[in-house]
Amino acid sequence: MCGIIGACLGSQACMNLLIGEIIFNGLLRLEYRGYDSAGVAVIADELMVRKGKGKLIELNARLSFKELRGCTGIGHTRWATHGVPNDINAHPHVDCRKMFAVVHNGVLENFSELKRVLKNRGHVFASDTDTEVIPHLVEEHYYRTGNVYESFKEAVKTLKGSYAILLVTSLEPFKIFFAKKDSPLIIGLGEGFNLLASDIPAVLSHTRSVVVIRDYWVGFITPDEAFVEDLASGRRVEVKDYIRTVEWSLSEAEKSGYPHFMLKEIYEQPRAVMETLYGALNDQLIPEAIKLLTDAGKIYVTGAGTSFHAAEHFSITGTRLAGKPIISFISSEYDTYLPATGEGDVLIVVSQSGETMDSLKALRAFKRRGVRIIAVSNVIDSAIPRESHVTLYTRAGPEIGVAATKTFTTQTTLLTYLAVRLGEAVGRLDVGEGREILGNIRSAGSLVKEALESAEKLAKKMATAISRSSSAYYLSRGVGVPVAKEGALKIKEVAYVHAESYPAGESKHGPIALVENSFPVVFVIPNDSYLEALLLGNIEEMKARGAYVVGVGPEGSRTMELLNEFLPVPRAHWALAPVTHTVPLQLIAYYAAVEKGFDPDKPRNLAKTVTVE
Ligand code: AGP
């Protein structure tokens, strides 16, 4: 998730407005989308590109973005997905003859094969990014057509994955070419100038008149017009039919109109899960990780907080799908497991920030004993990836809310994909089941979307009931246990309800003593008929003590009749429970916090990244 912006100034505007400032200030407003490197390209007498690693303010001191002059320019602030943050991998990227400069937000699924073809045709690549294939593709088509827009369209038609692309060229100095699929892009319509940006905050100080660009739209802006075509229908788009006026304040705009980053990030999950999958399907390191796990003596998986819940989920899916025992532990408890480790073992360290000290300490201790380390992280080149042998990245983009949401569903999507590939590699998973799960994983983005659409209203109702109580239980069995723990952690973190989670079979061994009239118990019912049957008894025993029992489970679940409230989620393979069942639990926690008047983005006593032991 990066931030991109483009500005096309007419002669008048070009005299009054400084393009370097417009682009720099716009990128500042988009920095919540990514901040590890940035760059700008402007067309003055020629195409000029300035870019580097670092935050915008520091980079401007070094590269003077704001001083740039010209009438047409584009800018980018990066959240690295392909290629570590450095000066070369920063955007914009150019072609061999520096005719075209491109900025891109998204993940290209087929970039490696495109790169191979272009290299065979003599193109020379400077960076490790997926994005750099775009200017070279346009250059390749331009040799043939001599027409920039046609070449741009031909290039876009060959791309797979998600993209919002802006291209400038000295061949057409008063135009910015754009294309969009899955990644956000808007046009900001002005008097004598037009803008393009990933999000509304970047244009709000210049105009409130915007067009939200739809998937498969391609076109260009000039200072006076926006030309748009729909690649899917091949038809021209009447831009005036899509103009709308933004009423939001700037801070509202940064949250895309959501009241809090937490809710915005909950609703970003369909895109985040899909982009994480694109990355995994294309990741050259997955086979290496599978090899390490296949040959491993013992496999351990660890993390802290939400990342531990993702680790625990992997230990369950990996053991069931690959038949290899996978030991999960909370990273601050690594000492307990150390004596039994050594050469040939593998440790997976899950950490969205990649900086959590407990997990880093576990990594270092295991590594000292010759254990191979696989990291799963959301921040490229952070400490844990830097010290690991293999790193697999989620693509959730920056997470601002302290309570992890989209990083959990992206971690579990990536780890479930790994479990399936491992099951296939060790020959444990039959092709049919493997294909079924991969099919579900491929539609994980729409499964989350469906879960979101059906959860809102009921989650609010459940939140009201649960927030009246100072404590609650979140229960499940098997693959549902880490999801229930995640639900309990969320409502503890943001609504300060003392929610405890444990495998439901344990209730009768003690915890049920706490249950009395209207004591809230949330059941997570996996899509697994064996576990569902066991949970029926657990629901009965809670109801018999007067508990207020609610459930999150697959449509048509047998538990529905027993529960006070039932929140249905889409039916999918049991291994995908975190993707289908977590969203309602996140919403319950969010609405409970709001109901109690707390700010879910900045919960008390907590920090987003815990870099102390
Ligand atoms: C989760 O909502 C919390 N922010 C916290 O438990 C977090 O998951 C934990 O600190 C681990 O962070 P990491 O994923 O960055 O390592």
Short mmCIF file of N, CA, C and O and ligand atoms in Angstrom, two decimals, residues 304-307 351-353 356 402-404 490 493 610, ligand 1:
data_model
loop_
_atom_site.label_atom_id
_atom_site.label_comp_id
_atom_site.label_asym_id
_atom_site.label_seq_id
_atom_site.Cartn_x
_atom_site.Cartn_y
_atom_site.Cartn_z
N ALA A 304 4.04 -12.84 19.32
CA ALA A 304 3.45 -12.25 20.53
C ALA A 304 2.07 -11.71 20.19
O ALA A 304 1.80 -11.36 19.03
N GLY A 305 1.19 -11.66 21.17
CA GLY A 305 -0.14 -11.07 20.98
C GLY A 305 -0.88 -11.67 19.80
O GLY A 305 -0.99 -12.90 19.66
N THR A 306 -1.35 -10.79 18.92
CA THR A 306 -2.10 -11.26 17.75
C THR A 306 -1.26 -12.17 16.87
O THR A 306 -1.74 -13.17 16.34
N SER A 307 0.02 -11.85 16.75
CA SER A 307 0.89 -12.69 15.93
C SER A 307 1.04 -14.08 16.51
O SER A 307 1.21 -15.06 15.77
N SER A 351 5.59 -11.71 13.00
CA SER A 351 5.58 -10.39 13.62
C SER A 351 5.22 -9.34 12.56
O SER A 351 5.97 -9.15 11.61
N GLN A 352 4.09 -8.64 12.73
CA GLN A 352 3.71 -7.66 11.71
C GLN A 352 4.75 -6.55 11.63
O GLN A 352 5.25 -6.22 10.58
N SER A 353 5.17 -6.00 12.76
CA SER A 353 6.12 -4.88 12.75
C SER A 353 7.54 -5.36 12.42
O SER A 353 8.34 -4.60 11.91
N THR A 356 9.29 -6.56 17.27
CA THR A 356 8.91 -6.94 18.64
C THR A 356 10.06 -7.65 19.35
O THR A 356 10.53 -8.70 18.88
N VAL A 402 -3.67 0.70 16.87
CA VAL A 402 -2.82 -0.15 17.73
C VAL A 402 -3.31 -1.59 17.72
O VAL A 402 -2.54 -2.54 17.68
N ALA A 403 -4.62 -1.76 17.70
CA ALA A 403 -5.17 -3.13 17.67
C ALA A 403 -4.99 -3.72 16.28
O ALA A 403 -5.49 -3.18 15.29
N ALA A 404 -4.25 -4.82 16.19
CA ALA A 404 -4.01 -5.45 14.90
C ALA A 404 -5.32 -6.04 14.36
O ALA A 404 -6.06 -6.67 15.09
N LYS A 490 -8.93 -8.54 21.22
CA LYS A 490 -9.41 -7.26 20.65
C LYS A 490 -10.29 -6.51 21.64
O LYS A 490 -10.12 -5.34 21.90
N GLU A 493 -8.26 -5.17 24.46
CA GLU A 493 -7.38 -4.05 24.09
C GLU A 493 -8.14 -2.72 23.95
O GLU A 493 -7.68 -1.69 24.43
N VAL A 610 6.09 -3.21 20.38
CA VAL A 610 6.69 -3.35 21.71
C VAL A 610 8.16 -3.76 21.56
O VAL A 610 8.47 -4.92 21.32
C1 AGP B 1 -2.44 -6.70 18.83
O1 AGP B 1 -3.60 -6.02 18.56
C2 AGP B 1 -1.45 -5.90 19.57
N1 AGP B 1 -1.12 -4.72 18.90
C3 AGP B 1 -0.23 -6.72 20.02
O2 AGP B 1 -0.68 -7.82 20.74
C4 AGP B 1 0.65 -7.20 18.87
O3 AGP B 1 0.02 -8.21 18.16
C5 AGP B 1 1.96 -7.76 19.47
O4 AGP B 1 2.60 -6.73 20.17
C6 AGP B 1 2.88 -8.32 18.38
O5 AGP B 1 3.26 -7.34 17.50
P1 AGP B 1 4.00 -7.75 16.15
O6 AGP B 1 3.06 -8.53 15.32
O7 AGP B 1 4.37 -6.44 15.52
O8 AGP B 1 5.21 -8.55 16.53
#
